[in-house]
Coordinates of C-alpha atoms in Angstrom, one line a residue:
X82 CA 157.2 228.0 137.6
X83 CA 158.6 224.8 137.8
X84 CA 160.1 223.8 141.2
X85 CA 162.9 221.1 142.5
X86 CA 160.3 218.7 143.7
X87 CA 158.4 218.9 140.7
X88 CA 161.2 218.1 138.7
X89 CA 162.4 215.5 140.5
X90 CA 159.1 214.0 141.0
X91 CA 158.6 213.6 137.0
X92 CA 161.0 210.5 137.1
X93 CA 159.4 208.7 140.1
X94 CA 158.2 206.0 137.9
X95 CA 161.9 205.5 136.7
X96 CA 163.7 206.2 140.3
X97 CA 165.1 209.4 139.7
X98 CA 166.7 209.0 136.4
X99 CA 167.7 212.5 134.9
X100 CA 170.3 213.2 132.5
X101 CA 173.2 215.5 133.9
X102 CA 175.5 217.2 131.9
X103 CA 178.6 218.7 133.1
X104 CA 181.2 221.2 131.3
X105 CA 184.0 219.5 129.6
X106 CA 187.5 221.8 129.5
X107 CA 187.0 222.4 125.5
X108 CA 183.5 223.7 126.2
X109 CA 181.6 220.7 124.9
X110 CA 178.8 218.9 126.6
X111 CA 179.3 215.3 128.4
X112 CA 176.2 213.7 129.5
X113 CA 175.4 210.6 131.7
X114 CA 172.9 209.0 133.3
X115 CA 172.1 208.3 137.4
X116 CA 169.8 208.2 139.8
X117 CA 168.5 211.4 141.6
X118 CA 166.9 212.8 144.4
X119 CA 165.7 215.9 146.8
X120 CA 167.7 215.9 150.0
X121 CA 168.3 218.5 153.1
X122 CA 171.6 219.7 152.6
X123 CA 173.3 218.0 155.6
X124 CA 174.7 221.3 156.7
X125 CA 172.3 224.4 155.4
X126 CA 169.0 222.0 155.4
X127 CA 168.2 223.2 152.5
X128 CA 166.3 221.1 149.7
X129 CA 169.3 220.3 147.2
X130 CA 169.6 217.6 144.0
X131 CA 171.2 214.8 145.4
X132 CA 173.1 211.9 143.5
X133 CA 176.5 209.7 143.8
X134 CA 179.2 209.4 141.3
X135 CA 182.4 207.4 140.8
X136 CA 183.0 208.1 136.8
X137 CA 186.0 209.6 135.9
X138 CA 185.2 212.1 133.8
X139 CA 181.8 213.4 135.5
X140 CA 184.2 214.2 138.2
X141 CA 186.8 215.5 137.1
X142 CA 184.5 218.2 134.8
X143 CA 182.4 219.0 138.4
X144 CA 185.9 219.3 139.9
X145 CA 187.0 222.0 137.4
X146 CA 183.8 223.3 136.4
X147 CA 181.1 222.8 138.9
X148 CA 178.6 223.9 136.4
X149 CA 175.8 220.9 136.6
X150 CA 172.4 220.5 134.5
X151 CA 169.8 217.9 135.2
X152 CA 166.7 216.7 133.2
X153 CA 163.9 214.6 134.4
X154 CA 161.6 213.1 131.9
X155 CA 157.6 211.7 131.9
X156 CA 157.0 210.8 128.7
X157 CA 157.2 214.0 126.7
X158 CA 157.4 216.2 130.0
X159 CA 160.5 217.0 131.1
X160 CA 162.0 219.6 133.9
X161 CA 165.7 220.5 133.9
X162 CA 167.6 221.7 137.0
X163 CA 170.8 223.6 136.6
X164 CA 173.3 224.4 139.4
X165 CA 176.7 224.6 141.1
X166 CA 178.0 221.1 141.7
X167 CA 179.3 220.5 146.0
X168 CA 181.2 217.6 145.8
X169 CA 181.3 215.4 149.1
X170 CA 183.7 212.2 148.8
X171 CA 187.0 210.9 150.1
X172 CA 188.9 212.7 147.5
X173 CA 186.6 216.0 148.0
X174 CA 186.3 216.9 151.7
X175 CA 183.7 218.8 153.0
X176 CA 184.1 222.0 156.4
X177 CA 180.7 220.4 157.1
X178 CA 182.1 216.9 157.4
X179 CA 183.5 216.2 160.6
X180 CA 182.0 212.8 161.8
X181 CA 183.8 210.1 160.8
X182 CA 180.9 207.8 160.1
X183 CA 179.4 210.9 157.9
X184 CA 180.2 210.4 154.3
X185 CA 179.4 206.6 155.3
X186 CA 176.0 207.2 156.0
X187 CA 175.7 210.5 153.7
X188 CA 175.8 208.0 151.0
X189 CA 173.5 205.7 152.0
X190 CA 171.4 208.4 152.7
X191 CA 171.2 209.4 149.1
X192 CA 170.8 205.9 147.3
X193 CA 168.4 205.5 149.8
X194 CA 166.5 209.1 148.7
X195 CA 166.7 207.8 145.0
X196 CA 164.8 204.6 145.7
X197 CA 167.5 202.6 146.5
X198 CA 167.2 199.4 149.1
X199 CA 170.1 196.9 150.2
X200 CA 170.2 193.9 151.8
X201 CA 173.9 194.0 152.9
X202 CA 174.6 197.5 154.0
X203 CA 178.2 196.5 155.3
X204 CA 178.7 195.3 151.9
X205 CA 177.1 198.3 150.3
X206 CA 179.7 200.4 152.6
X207 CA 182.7 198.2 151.8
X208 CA 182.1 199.0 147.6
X209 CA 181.4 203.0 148.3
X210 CA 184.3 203.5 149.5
X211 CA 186.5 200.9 147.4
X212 CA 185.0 203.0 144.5
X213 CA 186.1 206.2 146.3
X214 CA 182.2 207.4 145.4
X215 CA 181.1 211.0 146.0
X216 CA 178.1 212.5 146.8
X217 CA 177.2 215.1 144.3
X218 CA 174.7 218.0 145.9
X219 CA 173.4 220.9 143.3
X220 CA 171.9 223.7 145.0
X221 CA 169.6 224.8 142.2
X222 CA 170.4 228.0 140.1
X223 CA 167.5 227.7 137.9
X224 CA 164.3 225.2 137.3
X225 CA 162.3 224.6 134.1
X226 CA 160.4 222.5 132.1
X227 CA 157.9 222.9 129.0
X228 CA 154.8 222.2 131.2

């Protein structure tokens, strides 16, 4: 049995890269590519798939159809993760939210997670939330791989 960590952990060398595919309204497939990571959900604690988004399309799919699959690759090894999509951004509000600094530093928080660094995190802040970017959480549904 294949778990979150191990999945992630497959794409350590490449800093978290996994393909996710979301749900278009016709049924069909889109796929993209970002940078993941395990995180504590900041409200339950539990260990979710964490990554940050500003495209379009990947949002408005997860907005509709919240429906998210993931897949980390080593080589010829490769673990999918498939859950329900939480999105956390100025345009999606969270119950959990309530400190005003919180998206701020949730966001940081998961670039940081995925391998990220920064030398200007003002400046880093200033382009979040000029992109409007949200913070994508999947508690996982189901984990496998063909190891």
């Amino acid at each position: 049995m294949t778990t979150l960590a191990q999945a992630v952990a497959l794409a350590r060398a490449d800093r978290g890269l996994a393909v996710v595919a979301t749900l278009r309204a016709d049924q069909s497939i889109q796929a993209s590519l970002v940078n993941a990571a395990v995180l504590a959900h900041p409200a339950t604690g539990a260990p979710v798939l964490a990554f940050v988004t500003y495209g379009r399309v990947k949002l408005a799919n997860l907005r509709v159809r919240a429906a998210v699959a993931a897949t980390f690759r080593d080589g010829w090894q490769w673990a999918t993760v498939e859950g329900r999509a939480e999105l956390v951004g100025p345009d999606d509000p969270a119950d959990w939210l309530t400190e005003p600094d919180r998206l701020r530093l949730l966001l940081r928080e998961v670039f940081i997670a995925c391998g990220g660094t920064h030398d200007n995190w003002a400046e880093y802040d200033r382009v979040m939330a000029e992109q409007r970017r949200t913070v994508v959480l999947v508690a996982p549904t189901r984990v496998y791989s063909n190891g």
